[in-house]
Coordinates of C-alpha atoms and ligand atoms in Angstrom, one line a residue:
Chain A
M1 CA 30.8 -40.4 -2.7
T2 CA 31.0 -41.1 -6.4
A3 CA 28.9 -44.0 -7.6
W4 CA 29.9 -45.9 -10.6
N5 CA 27.8 -44.8 -13.4
P6 CA 27.9 -46.6 -16.8
F7 CA 26.4 -43.6 -18.6
V8 CA 29.0 -41.0 -17.7
R9 CA 31.2 -40.7 -20.7
S10 CA 33.9 -38.4 -19.6
S11 CA 34.2 -40.1 -16.3
V12 CA 35.8 -37.4 -14.0
R13 CA 33.1 -34.8 -13.6
P14 CA 31.9 -35.0 -10.0
H15 CA 28.2 -34.8 -9.1
L16 CA 26.6 -31.4 -9.4
P17 CA 26.9 -29.2 -6.4
E18 CA 23.8 -28.0 -4.7
E19 CA 24.1 -24.4 -5.8
E20 CA 24.3 -25.4 -9.4
L21 CA 21.1 -27.4 -9.0
H22 CA 19.4 -24.4 -7.4
G23 CA 20.8 -22.2 -10.2
F24 CA 19.4 -24.7 -12.7
A25 CA 16.0 -24.6 -11.1
D26 CA 16.1 -20.8 -11.0
S27 CA 17.1 -20.6 -14.7
A28 CA 20.1 -18.6 -13.6
L29 CA 22.9 -20.4 -15.3
S30 CA 24.7 -19.3 -18.4
P31 CA 23.8 -21.3 -21.6
A32 CA 27.0 -23.2 -21.5
Q33 CA 26.6 -24.1 -17.8
R34 CA 23.0 -25.0 -18.4
A35 CA 23.9 -27.4 -21.2
E36 CA 26.6 -29.0 -19.1
V37 CA 24.2 -29.5 -16.2
A38 CA 21.5 -30.8 -18.4
E39 CA 23.8 -33.4 -19.9
H40 CA 25.0 -34.6 -16.5
L41 CA 21.4 -34.8 -15.3
L42 CA 20.5 -36.9 -18.3
A43 CA 23.0 -39.5 -17.2
C44 CA 22.9 -39.3 -13.4
L45 CA 20.2 -40.6 -11.3
I46 CA 21.7 -39.2 -8.1
C47 CA 21.8 -35.6 -9.4
R48 CA 18.3 -35.9 -10.8
A49 CA 17.2 -36.8 -7.2
G50 CA 19.3 -33.8 -6.1
L51 CA 17.5 -31.6 -8.5
A52 CA 14.1 -32.8 -7.4
E53 CA 15.1 -32.0 -3.8
A54 CA 16.3 -28.5 -4.8
E55 CA 13.1 -27.9 -6.7
A56 CA 11.0 -29.0 -3.7
L57 CA 13.0 -26.8 -1.4
R58 CA 12.6 -23.9 -3.7
A59 CA 8.9 -24.4 -4.0
R60 CA 8.5 -24.8 -0.2
A61 CA 10.5 -21.6 0.5
S62 CA 8.4 -19.6 -1.9
A63 CA 5.2 -21.1 -0.4
L64 CA 6.3 -20.1 3.1
L65 CA 7.2 -16.6 2.0
E66 CA 3.8 -16.4 0.4
L67 CA 2.3 -16.9 3.8
A68 CA 4.0 -13.8 5.0
A69 CA 2.6 -11.4 2.5
P70 CA 0.5 -8.2 3.1
P71 CA -3.2 -8.3 2.3
R72 CA -3.9 -7.1 -1.2
A73 CA -4.3 -3.4 -1.9
I74 CA -7.9 -2.4 -1.2
V75 CA -10.0 -1.3 -4.1
P76 CA -13.2 0.7 -3.5
P77 CA -16.1 -1.7 -3.9
Q78 CA -17.7 -0.1 -6.9
V79 CA -14.6 -0.2 -8.9
N80 CA -14.2 -2.8 -11.5
R81 CA -11.2 -4.8 -10.7
R82 CA -10.1 -5.0 -14.3
Q83 CA -9.3 -1.3 -14.1
R84 CA -6.5 -2.0 -11.6
P85 CA -3.0 -1.2 -12.9
R86 CA -1.9 -4.9 -12.9
G87 CA -4.7 -6.0 -15.2
G88 CA -3.7 -3.4 -17.8
P89 CA -4.5 0.2 -17.1
R90 CA -6.9 2.2 -19.0
L91 CA -5.2 5.5 -19.6
G92 CA -7.8 8.2 -19.4
R93 CA -7.4 11.8 -20.3
M94 CA -6.0 12.5 -16.9
A95 CA -3.4 9.7 -16.9
A96 CA -2.3 10.9 -20.3
A97 CA -1.7 14.3 -18.7
A98 CA 0.3 12.6 -16.0
V99 CA 2.5 10.8 -18.4
L100 CA 3.1 14.1 -20.2
V101 CA 4.2 15.6 -16.9
V102 CA 6.7 12.8 -16.3
G103 CA 8.1 13.1 -19.7
T104 CA 8.8 16.8 -19.6
G105 CA 10.6 17.2 -16.3
A106 CA 7.8 17.0 -13.8
F107 CA 8.7 19.4 -11.1
T108 CA 8.8 22.7 -12.9
L109 CA 5.3 22.1 -14.1
L110 CA 4.2 20.9 -10.8
Q111 CA 5.0 24.2 -9.1
V112 CA 1.6 25.6 -10.1
P113 CA 0.4 26.7 -6.7
F114 CA -3.1 26.3 -5.4
G115 CA -5.2 29.4 -5.4
T116 CA -3.2 31.8 -7.5
T117 CA -5.9 34.2 -8.1
G118 CA -3.6 37.1 -8.9
S119 CA -5.1 39.3 -6.2
S120 CA -4.5 37.6 -2.9
A121 CA -7.2 39.6 -1.2
L122 CA -9.8 37.4 -2.8
P123 CA -10.5 34.1 -1.1
P124 CA -10.4 31.1 -3.5
R125 CA -13.8 30.6 -5.1
L126 CA -16.0 27.9 -3.8
A127 CA -17.3 25.6 -6.4
T128 CA -20.1 23.2 -5.8
A129 CA -19.0 19.7 -6.8
S130 CA -20.7 18.6 -9.9
V131 CA -21.1 15.3 -8.2
A132 CA -22.2 16.7 -4.9
P133 CA -25.6 15.1 -4.6
A134 CA -28.8 16.7 -3.8
L135 CA -28.0 15.8 -0.2
L136 CA -27.5 19.5 0.6
A137 CA -31.3 19.6 0.6
G138 CA -31.3 16.3 2.2
S139 CA -34.4 14.5 0.9
T140 CA -34.8 11.4 -1.2
Q141 CA -31.2 10.2 -1.3
E142 CA -30.9 10.5 2.4
I143 CA -33.9 8.3 2.8
A144 CA -32.4 5.8 0.4
V145 CA -29.3 5.7 2.6
T146 CA -31.5 5.2 5.7
S147 CA -33.2 2.2 4.2
E148 CA -29.9 0.7 3.1
F149 CA -28.8 0.9 6.6
L150 CA -31.9 -0.7 7.8
A151 CA -31.4 -3.5 5.3
D152 CA -28.0 -3.9 7.0
Q153 CA -29.8 -4.4 10.2
D154 CA -27.8 -1.6 11.7
L155 CA -30.3 0.0 13.9
A156 CA -28.0 2.4 15.7
R157 CA -26.8 3.8 12.4
A158 CA -30.3 4.0 11.0
L159 CA -31.4 6.0 14.0
R160 CA -28.5 8.4 13.6
S161 CA -29.3 8.8 10.0
T162 CA -32.9 9.6 10.7
R163 CA -31.8 12.1 13.2
T164 CA -29.5 13.6 10.5
L165 CA -32.5 13.8 8.2
T166 CA -34.6 15.6 10.9
L167 CA -31.8 18.0 11.6
A168 CA -31.2 18.6 7.9
S169 CA -34.8 19.6 7.2
R170 CA -34.9 21.9 10.2
A171 CA -31.6 23.4 9.2
A172 CA -33.1 24.1 5.8
M173 CA -35.9 26.0 7.4
T174 CA -33.8 27.9 9.9
P175 CA -30.4 28.1 8.3
R176 CA -27.6 28.7 10.8
V177 CA -24.5 27.9 8.8
V178 CA -21.0 27.8 10.3
T179 CA -18.9 30.0 8.0
P180 CA -15.7 28.3 6.9
M181 CA -12.4 30.1 7.1
L182 CA -10.8 29.4 3.8
P183 CA -7.1 29.6 3.3
V184 CA -5.5 32.1 1.0
T185 CA -2.3 30.6 -0.2
N186 CA 0.5 31.4 -2.4
V187 CA 3.3 28.9 -2.5
S188 CA 5.1 29.8 -5.7
G189 CA 8.9 29.8 -5.4
R190 CA 9.0 27.4 -2.5
P191 CA 11.5 24.5 -2.8
L192 CA 9.7 21.2 -3.5
R193 CA 10.3 18.0 -1.7
A194 CA 8.8 14.7 -2.7
V195 CA 7.1 13.6 0.4
D196 CA 4.1 11.7 1.2
P197 CA 1.9 13.9 3.5
M198 CA 0.4 10.7 4.8
T199 CA 3.6 9.6 6.2
A200 CA 4.3 13.1 7.4
V201 CA 1.1 13.5 9.4
D202 CA 1.8 12.9 13.0
P203 CA 0.0 10.0 14.6
A204 CA 0.1 12.1 17.8
D205 CA -2.1 14.6 16.0
G206 CA -4.9 12.1 16.0
W207 CA -4.5 10.5 12.6
V208 CA -5.4 6.9 12.6
S209 CA -4.6 4.5 9.9
T210 CA -7.8 2.7 9.1
P211 CA -8.7 -0.1 6.7
W212 CA -11.1 0.9 3.9
A213 CA -14.1 -1.0 5.1
E214 CA -13.7 0.4 8.5
A215 CA -13.3 3.9 7.2
R216 CA -16.6 3.5 5.3
R217 CA -18.3 2.6 8.5
A218 CA -16.7 5.4 10.5
T219 CA -17.8 8.0 7.9
R220 CA -21.2 6.5 7.6
G221 CA -20.5 5.4 4.0
A222 CA -19.5 8.8 2.9
I223 CA -15.8 8.6 2.3
A224 CA -14.6 10.8 -0.5
H225 CA -12.4 9.2 -3.1
L226 CA -11.9 9.1 -6.9
A227 CA -13.6 6.1 -8.5
G228 CA -11.5 3.7 -10.4
Y229 CA -8.2 4.0 -8.6
P230 CA -6.8 1.6 -6.0
V231 CA -6.9 2.9 -2.5
G232 CA -3.5 2.6 -0.8
A233 CA -4.3 3.8 2.6
V234 CA -6.8 5.8 4.7
R235 CA -6.2 8.0 7.6
L236 CA -9.0 9.3 9.7
R237 CA -9.0 12.0 12.4
E238 CA -11.8 12.7 14.8
S239 CA -13.3 16.0 14.1
S240 CA -13.0 18.5 17.0
R241 CA -16.5 19.7 16.3
G242 CA -18.1 16.3 16.2
G243 CA -19.7 14.7 13.1
R244 CA -17.8 12.6 10.7
P245 CA -14.1 12.3 11.0
T246 CA -11.7 14.2 8.6
A247 CA -10.5 11.7 6.0
M248 CA -7.4 11.5 3.9
V249 CA -7.4 8.8 1.3
R250 CA -4.3 7.9 -0.7
Q251 CA -4.9 6.4 -4.1
L252 CA -2.6 5.5 -6.9
L253 CA -2.5 6.5 -10.5
P254 CA -1.8 3.8 -13.0
D255 CA 1.8 5.1 -13.3
G256 CA 2.3 4.5 -9.6
R257 CA 2.1 8.1 -8.3
A258 CA 0.0 8.9 -5.4
F259 CA -2.8 11.4 -5.0
W260 CA -4.7 12.2 -1.9
V261 CA -8.4 13.0 -1.5
I262 CA -9.1 15.0 1.7
E263 CA -12.5 15.6 3.0
G264 CA -13.7 17.1 6.2
A265 CA -15.0 20.1 8.1
A266 CA -13.9 23.3 6.3
E267 CA -11.7 24.5 9.1
E268 CA -9.9 21.1 9.4
I269 CA -9.3 21.0 5.7
Q270 CA -7.6 24.4 6.1
G271 CA -5.0 22.9 8.4
L272 CA -4.4 20.1 5.9
T273 CA -4.1 22.6 3.0
Q274 CA -1.2 24.1 4.9
L275 CA 0.4 20.8 5.4
F276 CA 0.2 20.0 1.7
E277 CA 1.3 23.5 0.8
A278 CA 4.4 23.0 2.9
S279 CA 5.2 19.8 1.0
G280 CA 4.8 21.6 -2.3
I281 CA 1.8 19.6 -3.3
S282 CA -0.8 21.2 -5.4
M283 CA -4.5 21.0 -4.7
S284 CA -7.7 21.1 -6.7
T285 CA -10.2 23.8 -6.1
L286 CA -12.0 23.0 -2.9
L287 CA -15.4 21.5 -3.5
R288 CA -18.3 21.2 -1.2
A289 CA -18.9 17.8 0.3
R290 CA -21.9 16.4 2.1
P291 CA -22.4 18.5 5.2
D292 CA -22.8 17.3 8.7
Y293 CA -25.8 18.2 10.8
L294 CA -25.0 18.8 14.4
G295 CA -26.4 20.4 17.4
T296 CA -29.8 20.0 19.0
D297 CA -33.2 19.7 17.3
E298 CA -34.0 23.2 18.4
A299 CA -30.8 24.7 17.1
P300 CA -29.4 22.6 14.3
I301 CA -26.2 23.5 12.8
R302 CA -25.1 22.6 9.3
T303 CA -21.3 22.3 9.1
I304 CA -19.6 23.0 5.8
R305 CA -17.5 20.2 4.7
M306 CA -15.0 20.5 1.9
V307 CA -13.2 18.1 -0.4
A308 CA -10.1 18.4 -2.5
V309 CA -7.7 16.3 -4.5
A310 CA -4.0 16.8 -4.0
S311 CA -1.0 15.6 -5.8
Y312 CA 2.2 16.5 -7.5
L313 CA 0.2 17.4 -10.6
P314 CA -0.9 20.7 -12.2
V315 CA -4.0 22.1 -10.7
D316 CA -5.9 21.7 -14.0
S317 CA -5.3 18.0 -13.9
L318 CA -6.5 17.8 -10.4
N319 CA -9.6 19.7 -11.1
A320 CA -10.3 17.5 -14.1
M321 CA -9.8 14.4 -12.0
A322 CA -12.1 15.7 -9.3
A323 CA -14.8 16.6 -11.9
D324 CA -14.5 13.2 -13.5
R325 CA -14.2 10.7 -10.7
L326 CA -15.0 12.2 -7.4
R327 CA -17.3 10.1 -5.3
L328 CA -18.6 11.3 -2.0
E329 CA -20.4 8.1 -1.1
Chain B
M1 CA 16.0 5.1 -23.1
A2 CA 13.1 6.9 -21.7
F3 CA 12.4 6.2 -18.0
D4 CA 9.2 4.3 -17.8
L5 CA 7.7 4.9 -14.3
E6 CA 4.4 3.4 -15.2
G7 CA 6.0 0.1 -16.5
L8 CA 8.2 0.0 -13.4
Y9 CA 5.3 0.5 -11.1
R10 CA 3.2 -2.1 -12.8
S11 CA 6.0 -4.7 -12.8
S12 CA 7.4 -4.0 -9.3
Y13 CA 4.9 -2.3 -7.0
D14 CA 3.5 -5.5 -5.5
A15 CA 6.9 -7.0 -5.2
V16 CA 8.3 -3.9 -3.5
V17 CA 5.4 -3.9 -1.0
R18 CA 6.0 -7.6 -0.2
F19 CA 9.7 -7.0 0.1
L20 CA 9.1 -4.1 2.5
Y21 CA 6.4 -5.9 4.4
R22 CA 8.8 -8.7 5.3
K23 CA 11.0 -6.1 6.8
V24 CA 8.6 -3.9 8.7
W25 CA 5.7 -6.4 9.2
D26 CA 3.0 -3.8 8.8
A27 CA 1.0 -3.6 5.7
D28 CA 0.2 0.1 5.9
R29 CA 3.7 1.0 6.6
A30 CA 5.0 -1.2 3.8
E31 CA 2.6 0.6 1.4
D32 CA 3.7 4.0 2.7
L33 CA 7.4 3.1 2.3
A34 CA 6.8 1.7 -1.2
Q35 CA 5.1 4.9 -2.1
E36 CA 8.2 6.7 -1.0
V37 CA 10.4 4.4 -3.1
F38 CA 8.4 5.2 -6.3
M39 CA 8.5 8.9 -5.5
R40 CA 12.2 8.8 -5.3
A41 CA 12.3 6.7 -8.5
M42 CA 10.3 9.4 -10.2
H43 CA 13.0 11.9 -9.1
H44 CA 16.0 9.9 -9.9
Q45 CA 14.9 8.2 -13.0
P46 CA 17.5 5.4 -12.4
E47 CA 19.1 3.5 -15.3
K48 CA 18.4 0.1 -13.9
P49 CA 15.1 0.8 -12.3
R50 CA 14.2 -2.6 -11.1
S51 CA 17.4 -3.2 -9.0
W52 CA 17.3 0.4 -8.0
V53 CA 13.9 0.3 -6.4
F54 CA 14.8 -2.7 -4.3
A55 CA 18.1 -1.1 -3.3
V56 CA 16.3 2.0 -2.2
A57 CA 13.6 -0.1 -0.5
A58 CA 16.3 -2.0 1.4
N59 CA 17.8 1.4 2.5
I60 CA 14.5 2.8 3.5
A61 CA 13.6 -0.3 5.5
R62 CA 16.9 -0.1 7.3
D63 CA 16.3 3.6 8.2
E64 CA 12.9 2.6 9.2
A65 CA 14.1 -0.1 11.5
R66 CA 16.2 2.5 13.3
S67 CA 13.4 4.8 14.2
A68 CA 10.5 2.3 14.1
I69 CA 10.2 1.0 17.6
R70 CA 9.2 4.1 19.3
R71 CA 6.7 5.1 16.6
R72 CA 5.3 1.7 16.3
K73 CA 4.5 1.6 20.0
H74 CA 2.8 4.9 19.6
L75 CA 0.8 3.8 16.5
T76 CA -0.3 0.7 18.2
L77 CA -1.6 2.6 21.1
L78 CA -3.5 4.9 18.8
T79 CA -4.9 2.3 16.5
H80 CA -6.1 0.3 19.4
E81 CA -8.1 3.2 20.9
P82 CA -10.7 5.2 19.1
I83 CA -12.3 3.2 16.4
A84 CA -14.5 0.3 17.4
H85 CA -13.4 -2.7 15.5
P86 CA -16.4 -4.3 13.8
A87 CA -16.6 -8.0 13.5
P88 CA -14.3 -9.1 10.8
L89 CA -16.0 -10.3 7.6
S90 CA -13.8 -13.4 7.3
D91 CA -13.9 -16.4 9.6
V92 CA -12.2 -15.5 12.8
S93 CA -10.4 -18.9 13.3
E94 CA -9.2 -18.7 9.7
D95 CA -7.8 -15.3 10.4
L96 CA -6.1 -16.5 13.5
E97 CA -4.7 -19.5 11.7
R98 CA -3.3 -17.2 9.0
Q99 CA -1.7 -14.9 11.6
E100 CA -0.1 -17.8 13.3
Q101 CA 1.3 -19.1 10.1
E102 CA 2.7 -15.7 9.3
A103 CA 4.2 -15.4 12.7
E104 CA 6.0 -18.8 12.2
V105 CA 7.4 -17.7 8.8
K106 CA 8.5 -14.4 10.5
R107 CA 10.3 -16.3 13.2
A108 CA 11.8 -18.7 10.7
L109 CA 13.1 -15.8 8.6
A110 CA 14.6 -14.3 11.8
T111 CA 16.8 -17.4 12.2
L112 CA 18.6 -16.7 8.9
S113 CA 21.7 -14.5 8.8
P114 CA 21.0 -11.0 7.5
R115 CA 22.7 -11.7 4.2
D116 CA 20.9 -15.0 3.6
R117 CA 17.6 -13.4 4.4
E118 CA 18.3 -10.5 2.1
V119 CA 19.2 -12.8 -0.8
L120 CA 16.1 -14.9 -0.3
L121 CA 13.8 -11.9 -0.2
L122 CA 15.4 -10.3 -3.2
W123 CA 15.0 -13.6 -5.1
D124 CA 11.4 -13.8 -4.1
A125 CA 11.0 -10.2 -5.3
G126 CA 11.9 -11.4 -8.7
L127 CA 15.5 -10.2 -9.1
A128 CA 18.0 -12.2 -11.2
Y129 CA 21.2 -13.6 -9.7
P130 CA 23.4 -10.8 -11.2
E131 CA 21.1 -8.1 -9.7
I132 CA 21.1 -9.8 -6.4
A133 CA 24.9 -10.0 -6.5
A134 CA 25.2 -6.3 -7.4
Q135 CA 22.9 -5.3 -4.5
T136 CA 24.4 -7.6 -1.8
G137 CA 28.0 -7.4 -2.8
L138 CA 28.2 -11.1 -3.3
A139 CA 29.9 -12.7 -6.4
V140 CA 27.3 -13.9 -8.9
G141 CA 28.6 -17.4 -8.3
A142 CA 27.9 -17.1 -4.6
V143 CA 24.2 -16.2 -5.0
G144 CA 23.2 -19.8 -5.8
T145 CA 25.1 -21.1 -2.7
T146 CA 23.6 -18.5 -0.5
L147 CA 20.1 -19.0 -1.9
A148 CA 20.4 -22.8 -1.5
R149 CA 21.4 -22.4 2.2
A150 CA 18.8 -19.7 2.9
R151 CA 16.0 -21.9 1.5
K152 CA 17.1 -24.9 3.4
R153 CA 17.4 -22.9 6.7
L154 CA 14.0 -21.3 6.2
V155 CA 12.3 -24.6 5.6
L156 CA 14.1 -26.4 8.4
A157 CA 13.4 -23.7 10.9
H158 CA 9.8 -23.6 10.0
D159 CA 9.3 -27.3 10.1
R160 CA 11.0 -27.4 13.5
M161 CA 8.5 -24.9 14.8
E162 CA 5.6 -26.7 13.2
S163 CA 6.5 -30.0 14.8
L164 CA 6.9 -28.2 18.1
R165 CA 3.5 -26.8 17.7
E166 CA 2.1 -30.3 16.9
E167 CA 3.7 -31.7 20.0
Q168 CA 2.2 -29.0 22.1
R169 CA -1.2 -29.6 20.7
A170 CA -0.8 -33.3 21.3
A171 CA 0.3 -32.7 24.8
A172 CA -2.6 -30.3 25.4
S173 CA -5.2 -32.8 24.2
A174 CA -3.6 -35.7 26.0
Ligands
LIG401 ZN1 25.6 -36.6 -10.6

């Protein structure tokens, strides 16, 4: 239907087709097309109505799609949100190293294997994390944790925590420590594949994808991660020995690459080390994490728990990251 | 020109996750797959990184769809077992409302033809008409037509469901 319009100068141009109105609303037209459409709109009431309709449709479609969006990436609570990559990243020393790696042909550099000690007879050295709190001795901070739980009105957890405290003090008097079996690895020369070990872990193996808040509860507030980086996903696996679950936390560097923080009973970490090794992913030196106290009051057992940071990065960078940012709480 | 993974990540990560989410409908899975996309980008250092990541994301989502059903069943079983779910922090009814809204959008999207849906999602991910055209095999001129149709169908399908829901509510309360 062509309505008579006194303003149309060159008479024959029909009304604007719908796709052109959408293209106009989407700023997707060439400058010439755009000028033409604008000129027609200026003179034509019908097409201005058409444009309004296209714009409304466009807005509604976008609003509907917005309803079907995933929840925002979870950021550890103590992290300042301004540090998230979207808001403008702060490139620390470590990120600078990461950029350097990208710029120089990442994968040859990344082949630095975990635990190359030269003599493979020696097990990798255990370092005590600089950040590992005085919790090994289990006194003041443990109590602080307890009162925090009480403030949360979480009685069951408070009781468990007090029990932990009791067991910890007894274990300090009569140490009966489970000796960890630590892996001796040498992965140099292996072909590397870019895989995400988190997607590779078999759910049938007991790994459960867990939201951050829930993971904190399941680990009694002690989930190892690097402060200041968004957490992409968390997988937990129940420990065969009891105690806190083994945790794998995937976080993101400002440049979008992932790293993984794994924490758990030493022997479970060993299995994970093999998984990472098979993927050609390097790992930081294993650090001690907060132990679990199991067993009975008469025969308390202190388990050794280890933590490590893994990624497609040189071991030095991983160690630096761990030293700088590792949080065990 | 140097490949700028960081810039690419910052400009597209969220969009890639959203794009994948609307294909796999699982936030964790979408993040996992997005991770995979950026890892591949790091390897390939594509010339047109923005279109490239969405092309790869679309491929990955397609592969995923082939193998998803069995695994998802398995995952659902697992996630529903061991960890006791604490009371959610947000209002429960608000959550339910949100889920219902999302389900409606999901169903509305499902009424679109695969091509219309793809064009709409790519547009929403921030790709320009020529990029959408290159990825879907459409002529650039056809992108506007497709997009106009896709938007209309989405909104209509959704409104139809919404009014149906209203009717059911009215019937229930009557
Ligand atoms: Zn007109």
